[in-house]
Amino acid sequence: MTSYFIRRFLLIIPTFFGITLITFLILQIVPGGPLEMEIMKIRMGGNKGGTESGSGGNSTQNIPQSAVDELTKFYGFDKPIQERYVIWVTNLLKLDLGKSYVYAEPVSDVIVSRFPVSIYFGLIGFILTYLICVPLGVYKAVKNGSTFDFISSALVFIGYAIPGFAFGALMLVLLG
């Protein structure tokens, strides 16, 4: 039993590095990062005529190379990807989540400022779950094999099969 816990505990290390590596690579590869957003802001700010759509073509068009180099250095994209990963993981282990590219403030402050809303919705969901599910489970146990048991089980299976984002969009269409 002890060896099982030791093995499971030691699996935390490769799992952590695997998850952080995949997350980091996705954040680096996906277009529309902070550098592209800043370049787009500069392009849109300098383009008063509104003739360009902002899609396609060279994203650094009409921007001095020195400005692009400065932004690249500011966001740390001038360093090799391995060095950026090591810096990112080191900061992550120190619980330094960095600065938000969108809100220009520490990510931890952004999380803390949104925390009360998350707690509110989490508690509401928790309370509703137990107010509905416990009595429903007791009633299903008492009426095992009945039509109510069959229909409620079917609804539960359908509910599990529908992804949360799709159900949310459906509720917005139906109720919004």
Tab-separated table of N, CA and C in Angstrom:
chain	number	residue	atom	x	y	z
A	1	MET	N	0.824	-1.198	0.000
A	1	MET	CA	0.000	0.000	0.000
A	1	MET	C	0.864	1.256	0.000
A	2	THR	N	1.939	1.237	0.790
A	2	THR	CA	2.837	2.384	0.856
A	2	THR	C	3.519	2.602	-0.486
A	3	SER	N	3.937	1.505	-1.138
A	3	SER	CA	4.603	1.644	-2.438
A	3	SER	C	3.641	2.222	-3.480
A	4	TYR	N	2.371	1.877	-3.382
A	4	TYR	CA	1.370	2.435	-4.293
A	4	TYR	C	1.288	3.951	-4.133
A	5	PHE	N	1.226	4.424	-2.889
A	5	PHE	CA	1.150	5.867	-2.647
A	5	PHE	C	2.421	6.574	-3.100
A	6	ILE	N	3.567	5.940	-2.887
A	6	ILE	CA	4.831	6.547	-3.332
A	6	ILE	C	4.857	6.648	-4.854
A	7	ARG	N	4.451	5.565	-5.542
A	7	ARG	CA	4.403	5.607	-7.009
A	7	ARG	C	3.451	6.684	-7.502
A	8	ARG	N	2.271	6.752	-6.902
A	8	ARG	CA	1.286	7.764	-7.317
A	8	ARG	C	1.811	9.171	-7.055
A	9	PHE	N	2.482	9.344	-5.931
A	9	PHE	CA	3.040	10.652	-5.595
A	9	PHE	C	4.142	11.034	-6.583
A	10	LEU	N	4.991	10.064	-6.948
A	10	LEU	CA	6.071	10.353	-7.895
A	10	LEU	C	5.543	10.620	-9.304
A	11	LEU	N	4.356	10.125	-9.610
A	11	LEU	CA	3.755	10.401	-10.919
A	11	LEU	C	3.311	11.856	-11.054
A	12	ILE	N	3.240	12.573	-9.942
A	12	ILE	CA	2.862	13.988	-9.994
A	12	ILE	C	3.871	14.778	-10.821
A	13	ILE	N	5.151	14.439	-10.697
A	13	ILE	CA	6.204	15.216	-11.362
A	13	ILE	C	6.084	15.139	-12.887
A	14	PRO	N	6.075	13.942	-13.509
A	14	PRO	CA	5.939	13.935	-14.972
A	14	PRO	C	4.576	14.458	-15.444
A	15	THR	N	3.547	14.229	-14.643
A	15	THR	CA	2.229	14.751	-15.014
A	15	THR	C	2.242	16.270	-15.027
A	16	PHE	N	2.840	16.869	-14.005
A	16	PHE	CA	2.939	18.332	-13.935
A	16	PHE	C	3.683	18.879	-15.148
A	17	PHE	N	4.847	18.287	-15.456
A	17	PHE	CA	5.622	18.799	-16.586
A	17	PHE	C	4.929	18.525	-17.913
A	18	GLY	N	4.228	17.408	-18.027
A	18	GLY	CA	3.482	17.138	-19.259
A	18	GLY	C	2.363	18.143	-19.479
A	19	ILE	N	1.597	18.410	-18.431
A	19	ILE	CA	0.488	19.362	-18.544
A	19	ILE	C	1.004	20.769	-18.809
A	20	THR	N	2.056	21.170	-18.076
A	20	THR	CA	2.578	22.527	-18.287
A	20	THR	C	3.201	22.671	-19.668
A	21	LEU	N	3.866	21.632	-20.160
A	21	LEU	CA	4.472	21.705	-21.491
A	21	LEU	C	3.401	21.829	-22.571
A	22	ILE	N	2.358	21.014	-22.469
A	22	ILE	CA	1.275	21.087	-23.460
A	22	ILE	C	0.593	22.449	-23.403
A	23	THR	N	0.305	22.933	-22.201
A	23	THR	CA	-0.335	24.244	-22.051
A	23	THR	C	0.542	25.343	-22.624
A	24	PHE	N	1.822	25.311	-22.291
A	24	PHE	CA	2.750	26.336	-22.771
A	24	PHE	C	2.837	26.315	-24.293
A	25	LEU	N	2.974	25.126	-24.874
A	25	LEU	CA	3.092	25.038	-26.329
A	25	LEU	C	1.825	25.517	-27.026
A	26	ILE	N	0.677	25.186	-26.477
A	26	ILE	CA	-0.574	25.671	-27.071
A	26	ILE	C	-0.624	27.192	-27.016
A	27	LEU	N	-0.241	27.766	-25.877
A	27	LEU	CA	-0.256	29.226	-25.744
A	27	LEU	C	0.740	29.889	-26.687
A	28	GLN	N	1.827	29.197	-27.022
A	28	GLN	CA	2.833	29.776	-27.908
A	28	GLN	C	2.456	29.626	-29.380
A	29	ILE	N	1.760	28.547	-29.706
A	29	ILE	CA	1.473	28.241	-31.105
A	29	ILE	C	0.211	28.938	-31.608
A	30	VAL	N	-0.791	29.037	-30.776
A	30	VAL	CA	-2.077	29.589	-31.195
A	30	VAL	C	-1.906	31.049	-31.613
A	31	PRO	N	-2.431	31.410	-32.783
A	31	PRO	CA	-2.328	32.813	-33.204
A	31	PRO	C	-3.218	33.716	-32.356
A	32	GLY	N	-2.920	35.010	-32.398
A	32	GLY	CA	-3.723	35.973	-31.652
A	32	GLY	C	-3.197	36.216	-30.262
A	33	GLY	N	-1.901	35.990	-30.059
A	33	GLY	CA	-1.290	36.224	-28.759
A	33	GLY	C	-1.122	37.709	-28.488
A	34	PRO	N	-0.458	38.032	-27.394
A	34	PRO	CA	-0.323	39.435	-26.999
A	34	PRO	C	0.440	40.272	-28.013
A	35	LEU	N	1.449	39.683	-28.643
A	35	LEU	CA	2.225	40.435	-29.632
A	35	LEU	C	1.352	40.807	-30.828
A	36	GLU	N	0.609	39.846	-31.343
A	36	GLU	CA	-0.272	40.120	-32.479
A	36	GLU	C	-1.358	41.129	-32.112
A	37	MET	N	-1.863	41.044	-30.878
A	37	MET	CA	-2.902	41.990	-30.449
A	37	MET	C	-2.351	43.411	-30.376
A	38	GLU	N	-1.138	43.573	-29.855
A	38	GLU	CA	-0.526	44.904	-29.778
A	38	GLU	C	-0.258	45.459	-31.170
A	39	ILE	N	0.237	44.603	-32.060
A	39	ILE	CA	0.494	45.051	-33.433
A	39	ILE	C	-0.813	45.462	-34.096
A	40	MET	N	-1.877	44.702	-33.858
A	40	MET	CA	-3.182	45.041	-34.433
A	40	MET	C	-3.691	46.367	-33.873
A	41	LYS	N	-3.489	46.608	-32.566
A	41	LYS	CA	-3.897	47.890	-31.985
A	41	LYS	C	-3.153	49.040	-32.642
A	42	ILE	N	-1.856	48.853	-32.855
A	42	ILE	CA	-1.063	49.900	-33.500
A	42	ILE	C	-1.555	50.121	-34.922
A	43	ARG	N	-1.802	49.036	-35.646
A	43	ARG	CA	-2.280	49.163	-37.032
A	43	ARG	C	-3.632	49.854	-37.086
A	44	MET	N	-4.542	49.477	-36.199
A	44	MET	CA	-5.873	50.077	-36.209
A	44	MET	C	-5.824	51.531	-35.768
A	45	GLY	N	-4.945	51.837	-34.842
A	45	GLY	CA	-4.805	53.220	-34.388
A	45	GLY	C	-4.234	54.105	-35.472
A	46	GLY	N	-3.363	53.534	-36.297
A	46	GLY	CA	-2.752	54.314	-37.364
A	46	GLY	C	-3.564	54.311	-38.636
A	47	ASN	N	-4.582	53.470	-38.724
A	47	ASN	CA	-5.375	53.335	-39.944
A	47	ASN	C	-6.711	54.029	-39.744
A	48	LYS	N	-6.748	55.310	-40.020
A	48	LYS	CA	-7.971	56.083	-39.792
A	48	LYS	C	-8.983	55.928	-40.926
A	49	GLY	N	-8.539	55.463	-42.089
A	49	GLY	CA	-9.446	55.377	-43.224
A	49	GLY	C	-10.397	54.210	-43.137
A	50	GLY	N	-10.004	53.163	-42.436
A	50	GLY	CA	-10.883	52.001	-42.273
A	50	GLY	C	-10.975	51.155	-43.515
A	51	THR	N	-9.950	51.209	-44.385
A	51	THR	CA	-10.017	50.439	-45.612
A	51	THR	C	-9.521	49.018	-45.437
A	52	GLU	N	-8.712	48.763	-44.403
A	52	GLU	CA	-8.195	47.422	-44.190
A	52	GLU	C	-9.080	46.670	-43.210
A	53	SER	N	-9.246	45.400	-43.464
A	53	SER	CA	-10.078	44.593	-42.574
A	53	SER	C	-9.301	44.059	-41.389
A	54	GLY	N	-7.978	44.049	-41.487
A	54	GLY	CA	-7.171	43.540	-40.386
A	54	GLY	C	-6.916	42.054	-40.478
A	55	SER	N	-7.387	41.405	-41.543
A	55	SER	CA	-7.135	39.979	-41.670
A	55	SER	C	-6.267	39.736	-42.887
A	56	GLY	N	-5.444	38.737	-42.780
A	56	GLY	CA	-4.585	38.370	-43.882
A	56	GLY	C	-3.411	39.310	-44.028
A	57	GLY	N	-2.487	38.928	-44.899
A	57	GLY	CA	-1.349	39.792	-45.155
A	57	GLY	C	-0.350	39.779	-44.018
A	58	ASN	N	0.604	40.685	-44.122
A	58	ASN	CA	1.652	40.796	-43.117
A	58	ASN	C	1.142	41.596	-41.938
A	59	SER	N	1.195	41.018	-40.740
A	59	SER	CA	0.645	41.700	-39.566
A	59	SER	C	1.516	42.858	-39.122
A	60	THR	N	2.764	42.940	-39.594
A	60	THR	CA	3.643	44.031	-39.190
A	60	THR	C	3.677	45.143	-40.231
A	61	GLN	N	2.813	45.090	-41.202
A	61	GLN	CA	2.753	46.078	-42.271
A	61	GLN	C	2.505	47.476	-41.688
A	62	ASN	N	3.233	48.469	-42.177
A	62	ASN	CA	3.131	49.873	-41.759
A	62	ASN	C	3.594	50.114	-40.324
A	63	ILE	N	4.333	49.197	-39.740
A	63	ILE	CA	4.851	49.371	-38.387
A	63	ILE	C	6.370	49.269	-38.472
A	64	PRO	N	7.083	50.239	-37.892
A	64	PRO	CA	8.550	50.168	-37.940
A	64	PRO	C	9.069	48.888	-37.279
A	65	GLN	N	10.106	48.324	-37.868
A	65	GLN	CA	10.679	47.088	-37.329
A	65	GLN	C	11.181	47.286	-35.906
A	66	SER	N	11.640	48.491	-35.585
A	66	SER	CA	12.120	48.750	-34.220
A	66	SER	C	10.981	48.612	-33.204
A	67	ALA	N	9.769	49.024	-33.587
A	67	ALA	CA	8.613	48.884	-32.693
A	67	ALA	C	8.257	47.413	-32.507
A	68	VAL	N	8.324	46.641	-33.591
A	68	VAL	CA	8.043	45.207	-33.507
A	68	VAL	C	9.089	44.528	-32.628
A	69	ASP	N	10.367	44.901	-32.803
A	69	ASP	CA	11.437	44.323	-31.985
A	69	ASP	C	11.255	44.673	-30.510
A	70	GLU	N	10.843	45.908	-30.242
A	70	GLU	CA	10.620	46.341	-28.859
A	70	GLU	C	9.478	45.548	-28.214
A	71	LEU	N	8.385	45.363	-28.967
A	71	LEU	CA	7.264	44.570	-28.445
A	71	LEU	C	7.672	43.114	-28.231
A	72	THR	N	8.451	42.577	-29.173
A	72	THR	CA	8.917	41.197	-29.054
A	72	THR	C	9.746	41.021	-27.784
A	73	LYS	N	10.626	41.978	-27.514
A	73	LYS	CA	11.452	41.913	-26.303
A	73	LYS	C	10.595	42.109	-25.053
A	74	PHE	N	9.626	43.039	-25.109
A	74	PHE	CA	8.767	43.317	-23.958
A	74	PHE	C	7.999	42.069	-23.522
A	75	TYR	N	7.469	41.330	-24.486
A	75	TYR	CA	6.698	40.126	-24.167
A	75	TYR	C	7.571	38.887	-24.004
A	76	GLY	N	8.876	39.011	-24.200
A	76	GLY	CA	9.798	37.905	-23.980
A	76	GLY	C	9.900	36.937	-25.127
A	77	PHE	N	9.384	37.291	-26.294
A	77	PHE	CA	9.432	36.388	-27.434
A	77	PHE	C	10.779	36.429	-28.149
A	78	ASP	N	11.713	37.243	-27.654
A	78	ASP	CA	13.048	37.287	-28.235
A	78	ASP	C	13.920	36.143	-27.715
A	79	LYS	N	13.476	35.456	-26.689
A	79	LYS	CA	14.229	34.343	-26.102
A	79	LYS	C	13.804	33.034	-26.769
A	80	PRO	N	14.680	32.030	-26.745
A	80	PRO	CA	14.301	30.718	-27.297
A	80	PRO	C	13.140	30.113	-26.506
A	81	ILE	N	12.386	29.264	-27.158
A	81	ILE	CA	11.176	28.711	-26.550
A	81	ILE	C	11.496	27.890	-25.299
A	82	GLN	N	12.654	27.197	-25.283
A	82	GLN	CA	13.019	26.414	-24.104
A	82	GLN	C	13.241	27.329	-22.904
A	83	GLU	N	13.920	28.450	-23.126
A	83	GLU	CA	14.184	29.394	-22.039
A	83	GLU	C	12.882	30.012	-21.536
A	84	ARG	N	11.978	30.332	-22.461
A	84	ARG	CA	10.680	30.889	-22.056
A	84	ARG	C	9.895	29.881	-21.220
A	85	TYR	N	9.968	28.594	-21.597
A	85	TYR	CA	9.268	27.552	-20.836
A	85	TYR	C	9.831	27.438	-19.423
A	86	VAL	N	11.159	27.435	-19.302
A	86	VAL	CA	11.787	27.322	-17.979
A	86	VAL	C	11.403	28.519	-17.114
A	87	ILE	N	11.426	29.713	-17.680
A	87	ILE	CA	11.036	30.922	-16.938
A	87	ILE	C	9.574	30.819	-16.510
A	88	TRP	N	8.711	30.370	-17.425
A	88	TRP	CA	7.276	30.269	-17.146
A	88	TRP	C	7.004	29.271	-16.022
A	89	VAL	N	7.637	28.088	-16.090
A	89	VAL	CA	7.419	27.064	-15.060
A	89	VAL	C	7.991	27.524	-13.722
A	90	THR	N	9.160	28.166	-13.747
A	90	THR	CA	9.751	28.676	-12.502
A	90	THR	C	8.821	29.680	-11.840
A	91	ASN	N	8.288	30.608	-12.631
A	91	ASN	CA	7.339	31.584	-12.084
A	91	ASN	C	6.069	30.899	-11.590
A	92	LEU	N	5.622	29.889	-12.310
A	92	LEU	CA	4.427	29.150	-11.910
A	92	LEU	C	4.638	28.453	-10.568
A	93	LEU	N	5.810	27.869	-10.375
A	93	LEU	CA	6.114	27.198	-9.107
A	93	LEU	C	6.227	28.188	-7.953
A	94	LYS	N	6.572	29.443	-8.264
A	94	LYS	CA	6.628	30.491	-7.236
A	94	LYS	C	5.267	31.168	-7.068
A	95	LEU	N	4.238	30.616	-7.736
A	95	LEU	CA	2.871	31.153	-7.722
A	95	LEU	C	2.795	32.555	-8.314
A	96	ASP	N	3.742	32.885	-9.183
A	96	ASP	CA	3.715	34.147	-9.914
A	96	ASP	C	3.102	33.847	-11.281
A	97	LEU	N	1.835	34.185	-11.449
A	97	LEU	CA	1.135	33.878	-12.692
A	97	LEU	C	1.386	34.908	-13.778
A	98	GLY	N	2.159	35.926	-13.477
A	98	GLY	CA	2.502	36.929	-14.476
A	98	GLY	C	1.478	38.040	-14.552
A	99	LYS	N	1.594	38.791	-15.639
A	99	LYS	CA	0.731	39.950	-15.850
A	99	LYS	C	-0.261	39.633	-16.967
A	100	SER	N	-1.505	39.989	-16.763
A	100	SER	CA	-2.539	39.745	-17.764
A	100	SER	C	-2.287	40.612	-18.985
A	101	TYR	N	-2.312	39.989	-20.152
A	101	TYR	CA	-2.132	40.740	-21.393
A	101	TYR	C	-3.364	41.582	-21.696
A	102	VAL	N	-4.514	41.151	-21.234
A	102	VAL	CA	-5.765	41.848	-21.530
A	102	VAL	C	-5.998	43.003	-20.565
A	103	TYR	N	-5.830	42.744	-19.262
A	103	TYR	CA	-6.172	43.745	-18.253
A	103	TYR	C	-4.975	44.537	-17.744
A	104	ALA	N	-3.762	44.174	-18.143
A	104	ALA	CA	-2.526	44.861	-17.754
A	104	ALA	C	-2.373	44.961	-16.240
A	105	GLU	N	-2.739	43.913	-15.530
A	105	GLU	CA	-2.549	43.829	-14.085
A	105	GLU	C	-2.190	42.381	-13.770
A	106	PRO	N	-1.652	42.103	-12.584
A	106	PRO	CA	-1.279	40.720	-12.260
A	106	PRO	C	-2.468	39.757	-12.391
A	107	VAL	N	-2.185	38.588	-12.945
A	107	VAL	CA	-3.231	37.585	-13.154
A	107	VAL	C	-3.863	37.189	-11.826
A	108	SER	N	-3.066	37.104	-10.769
A	108	SER	CA	-3.626	36.743	-9.460
A	108	SER	C	-4.649	37.776	-8.998
A	109	ASP	N	-4.420	39.064	-9.298
A	109	ASP	CA	-5.399	40.098	-8.945
A	109	ASP	C	-6.686	39.943	-9.752
A	110	VAL	N	-6.544	39.571	-11.028
A	110	VAL	CA	-7.724	39.355	-11.874
A	110	VAL	C	-8.538	38.184	-11.325
A	111	ILE	N	-7.855	37.108	-10.929
A	111	ILE	CA	-8.547	35.938	-10.377
A	111	ILE	C	-9.245	36.299	-9.073
A	112	VAL	N	-8.535	37.002	-8.187
A	112	VAL	CA	-9.114	37.376	-6.888
A	112	VAL	C	-10.319	38.289	-7.073
A	113	SER	N	-10.254	39.203	-8.040
A	113	SER	CA	-11.381	40.118	-8.244
A	113	SER	C	-12.616	39.389	-8.768
A	114	ARG	N	-12.428	38.269	-9.466
A	114	ARG	CA	-13.565	37.499	-9.997
A	114	ARG	C	-14.005	36.393	-9.049
A	115	PHE	N	-13.263	36.187	-7.988
A	115	PHE	CA	-13.531	35.079	-7.076
A	115	PHE	C	-14.904	35.144	-6.416
A	116	PRO	N	-15.387	36.300	-5.944
A	116	PRO	CA	-16.720	36.325	-5.318
A	116	PRO	C	-17.837	35.852	-6.245
A	117	VAL	N	-17.757	36.207	-7.518
A	117	VAL	CA	-18.778	35.763	-8.473
A	117	VAL	C	-18.699	34.248	-8.642
A	118	SER	N	-17.480	33.724	-8.723
A	118	SER	CA	-17.310	32.274	-8.859
A	118	SER	C	-17.846	31.542	-7.636
A	119	ILE	N	-17.561	32.067	-6.452
A	119	ILE	CA	-18.070	31.457	-5.215
A	119	ILE	C	-19.594	31.487	-5.205
A	120	TYR	N	-20.174	32.610	-5.612
A	120	TYR	CA	-21.633	32.753	-5.628
A	120	TYR	C	-22.270	31.684	-6.518
A	121	PHE	N	-21.792	31.592	-7.770
A	121	PHE	CA	-22.379	30.618	-8.684
A	121	PHE	C	-22.077	29.186	-8.248
A	122	GLY	N	-20.893	28.951	-7.683
A	122	GLY	CA	-20.564	27.623	-7.180
A	122	GLY	C	-21.479	27.199	-6.049
A	123	LEU	N	-21.729	28.109	-5.111
A	123	LEU	CA	-22.621	27.785	-3.989
A	123	LEU	C	-24.061	27.583	-4.448
A	124	ILE	N	-24.520	28.434	-5.362
A	124	ILE	CA	-25.881	28.267	-5.891
A	124	ILE	C	-26.011	26.911	-6.573
A	125	GLY	N	-25.021	26.554	-7.397
A	125	GLY	CA	-25.046	25.251	-8.059
A	125	GLY	C	-25.006	24.100	-7.076
A	126	PHE	N	-24.172	24.226	-6.058
A	126	PHE	CA	-24.051	23.193	-5.026
A	126	PHE	C	-25.369	23.007	-4.285
A	127	ILE	N	-25.967	24.108	-3.871
A	127	ILE	CA	-27.226	24.048	-3.117
A	127	ILE	C	-28.345	23.478	-3.981
A	128	LEU	N	-28.463	23.968	-5.217
A	128	LEU	CA	-29.510	23.448	-6.106
A	128	LEU	C	-29.310	21.969	-6.403
A	129	THR	N	-28.060	21.572	-6.568
A	129	THR	CA	-27.781	20.160	-6.834
A	129	THR	C	-28.296	19.283	-5.706
A	130	TYR	N	-27.989	19.667	-4.478
A	130	TYR	CA	-28.419	18.834	-3.357
A	130	TYR	C	-29.898	18.974	-3.056
A	131	LEU	N	-30.482	20.125	-3.320
A	131	LEU	CA	-31.923	20.273	-3.109
A	131	LEU	C	-32.721	19.457	-4.119
A	132	ILE	N	-32.175	19.282	-5.308
A	132	ILE	CA	-32.889	18.540	-6.347
A	132	ILE	C	-32.469	17.071	-6.363
A	133	CYS	N	-31.171	16.809	-6.324
A	133	CYS	CA	-30.682	15.452	-6.558
A	133	CYS	C	-30.929	14.486	-5.405
A	134	VAL	N	-30.774	14.932	-4.181
A	134	VAL	CA	-30.981	14.007	-3.055
A	134	VAL	C	-32.437	13.545	-2.994
A	135	PRO	N	-33.420	14.457	-3.012
A	135	PRO	CA	-34.810	13.970	-3.017
A	135	PRO	C	-35.135	13.143	-4.263
A	136	LEU	N	-34.595	13.539	-5.404
A	136	LEU	CA	-34.838	12.782	-6.630
A	136	LEU	C	-34.250	11.378	-6.515
A	137	GLY	N	-33.043	11.264	-5.972
A	137	GLY	CA	-32.421	9.953	-5.797
A	137	GLY	C	-33.191	9.068	-4.837
A	138	VAL	N	-33.684	9.651	-3.754
A	138	VAL	CA	-34.479	8.879	-2.789
A	138	VAL	C	-35.763	8.395	-3.454
A	139	TYR	N	-36.430	9.289	-4.190
A	139	TYR	CA	-37.686	8.921	-4.849
A	139	TYR	C	-37.443	7.848	-5.911
A	140	LYS	N	-36.329	7.969	-6.662
A	140	LYS	CA	-36.003	6.952	-7.665
A	140	LYS	C	-35.722	5.603	-7.004
A	141	ALA	N	-35.090	5.615	-5.826
A	141	ALA	CA	-34.799	4.359	-5.125
A	141	ALA	C	-36.084	3.694	-4.643
A	142	VAL	N	-37.028	4.522	-4.187
A	142	VAL	CA	-38.308	3.987	-3.708
A	142	VAL	C	-39.124	3.451	-4.879
A	143	LYS	N	-39.096	4.145	-6.007
A	143	LYS	CA	-39.899	3.775	-7.185
A	143	LYS	C	-39.038	3.078	-8.239
A	144	ASN	N	-38.132	2.225	-7.830
A	144	ASN	CA	-37.228	1.548	-8.744
A	144	ASN	C	-37.998	0.747	-9.794
A	145	GLY	N	-37.644	0.957	-11.070
A	145	GLY	CA	-38.277	0.235	-12.163
A	145	GLY	C	-39.556	0.862	-12.671
A	146	SER	N	-40.004	1.944	-12.080
A	146	SER	CA	-41.252	2.585	-12.508
A	146	SER	C	-41.009	3.456	-13.743
A	147	THR	N	-42.094	3.978	-14.290
A	147	THR	CA	-42.003	4.888	-15.432
A	147	THR	C	-41.214	6.138	-15.052
A	148	PHE	N	-41.449	6.650	-13.847
A	148	PHE	CA	-40.706	7.821	-13.375
A	148	PHE	C	-39.207	7.527	-13.340
A	149	ASP	N	-38.834	6.357	-12.863
A	149	ASP	CA	-37.425	5.967	-12.788
A	149	ASP	C	-36.822	5.916	-14.186
A	150	PHE	N	-37.547	5.331	-15.134
A	150	PHE	CA	-37.059	5.212	-16.507
A	150	PHE	C	-36.888	6.591	-17.151
A	151	ILE	N	-37.903	7.448	-17.044
A	151	ILE	CA	-37.858	8.776	-17.677
A	151	ILE	C	-36.774	9.648	-17.040
A	152	SER	N	-36.692	9.629	-15.720
A	152	SER	CA	-35.676	10.457	-15.064
A	152	SER	C	-34.268	9.959	-15.387
A	153	SER	N	-34.080	8.651	-15.479
A	153	SER	CA	-32.768	8.113	-15.865
A	153	SER	C	-32.418	8.519	-17.287
A	154	ALA	N	-33.398	8.465	-18.188
A	154	ALA	CA	-33.158	8.879	-19.574
A	154	ALA	C	-32.771	10.354	-19.636
A	155	LEU	N	-33.472	11.196	-18.870
A	155	LEU	CA	-33.137	12.627	-18.848
A	155	LEU	C	-31.734	12.872	-18.290
A	156	VAL	N	-31.353	12.111	-17.278
A	156	VAL	CA	-30.007	12.249	-16.708
A	156	VAL	C	-28.953	11.845	-17.737
A	157	PHE	N	-29.168	10.742	-18.451
A	157	PHE	CA	-28.206	10.309	-19.463
A	157	PHE	C	-28.103	11.324	-20.598
A	158	ILE	N	-29.226	11.873	-21.015
A	158	ILE	CA	-29.206	12.910	-22.057
A	158	ILE	C	-28.465	14.142	-21.547
A	159	GLY	N	-28.709	14.499	-20.296
A	159	GLY	CA	-28.018	15.649	-19.706
A	159	GLY	C	-26.515	15.459	-19.650
A	160	TYR	N	-26.065	14.245	-19.350
A	160	TYR	CA	-24.626	13.965	-19.335
A	160	TYR	C	-24.036	13.996	-20.740
A	161	ALA	N	-24.831	13.629	-21.745
A	161	ALA	CA	-24.326	13.558	-23.114
A	161	ALA	C	-24.165	14.934	-23.754
A	162	ILE	N	-24.905	15.922	-23.287
A	162	ILE	CA	-24.835	17.262	-23.876
A	162	ILE	C	-23.722	18.049	-23.188
A	163	PRO	N	-22.749	18.558	-23.965
A	163	PRO	CA	-21.683	19.365	-23.350
A	163	PRO	C	-22.252	20.634	-22.712
A	164	GLY	N	-21.598	21.099	-21.666
A	164	GLY	CA	-22.070	22.272	-20.929
A	164	GLY	C	-22.193	23.511	-21.785
A	165	PHE	N	-21.212	23.739	-22.684
A	165	PHE	CA	-21.269	24.938	-23.523
A	165	PHE	C	-22.443	24.883	-24.496
A	166	ALA	N	-22.760	23.679	-24.993
A	166	ALA	CA	-23.890	23.550	-25.914
A	166	ALA	C	-25.206	23.754	-25.171
A	167	PHE	N	-25.299	23.222	-23.961
A	167	PHE	CA	-26.506	23.405	-23.162
A	167	PHE	C	-26.687	24.878	-22.809
A	168	GLY	N	-25.592	25.552	-22.470
A	168	GLY	CA	-25.655	26.989	-22.164
A	168	GLY	C	-26.135	27.793	-23.354
A	169	ALA	N	-25.617	27.470	-24.548
A	169	ALA	CA	-26.055	28.174	-25.755
A	169	ALA	C	-27.528	27.896	-26.038
A	170	LEU	N	-27.960	26.662	-25.827
A	170	LEU	CA	-29.367	26.314	-26.019
A	170	LEU	C	-30.258	27.087	-25.053
A	171	MET	N	-29.853	27.191	-23.799
A	171	MET	CA	-30.632	27.949	-22.810
A	171	MET	C	-30.688	29.438	-23.168
A	172	LEU	N	-29.596	29.971	-23.704
A	172	LEU	CA	-29.611	31.373	-24.139
A	172	LEU	C	-30.608	31.585	-25.270
A	173	VAL	N	-30.652	30.627	-26.200
A	173	VAL	CA	-31.586	30.747	-27.322
A	173	VAL	C	-33.022	30.604	-26.832
A	174	LEU	N	-33.277	29.623	-25.970
A	174	LEU	CA	-34.641	29.373	-25.517
A	174	LEU	C	-35.142	30.406	-24.510
A	175	LEU	N	-34.283	30.834	-23.598
A	175	LEU	CA	-34.723	31.713	-22.517
A	175	LEU	C	-34.279	33.164	-22.682
A	176	GLY	N	-33.318	33.401	-23.544
A	176	GLY	CA	-32.740	34.746	-23.633
A	176	GLY	C	-33.346	35.536	-24.706
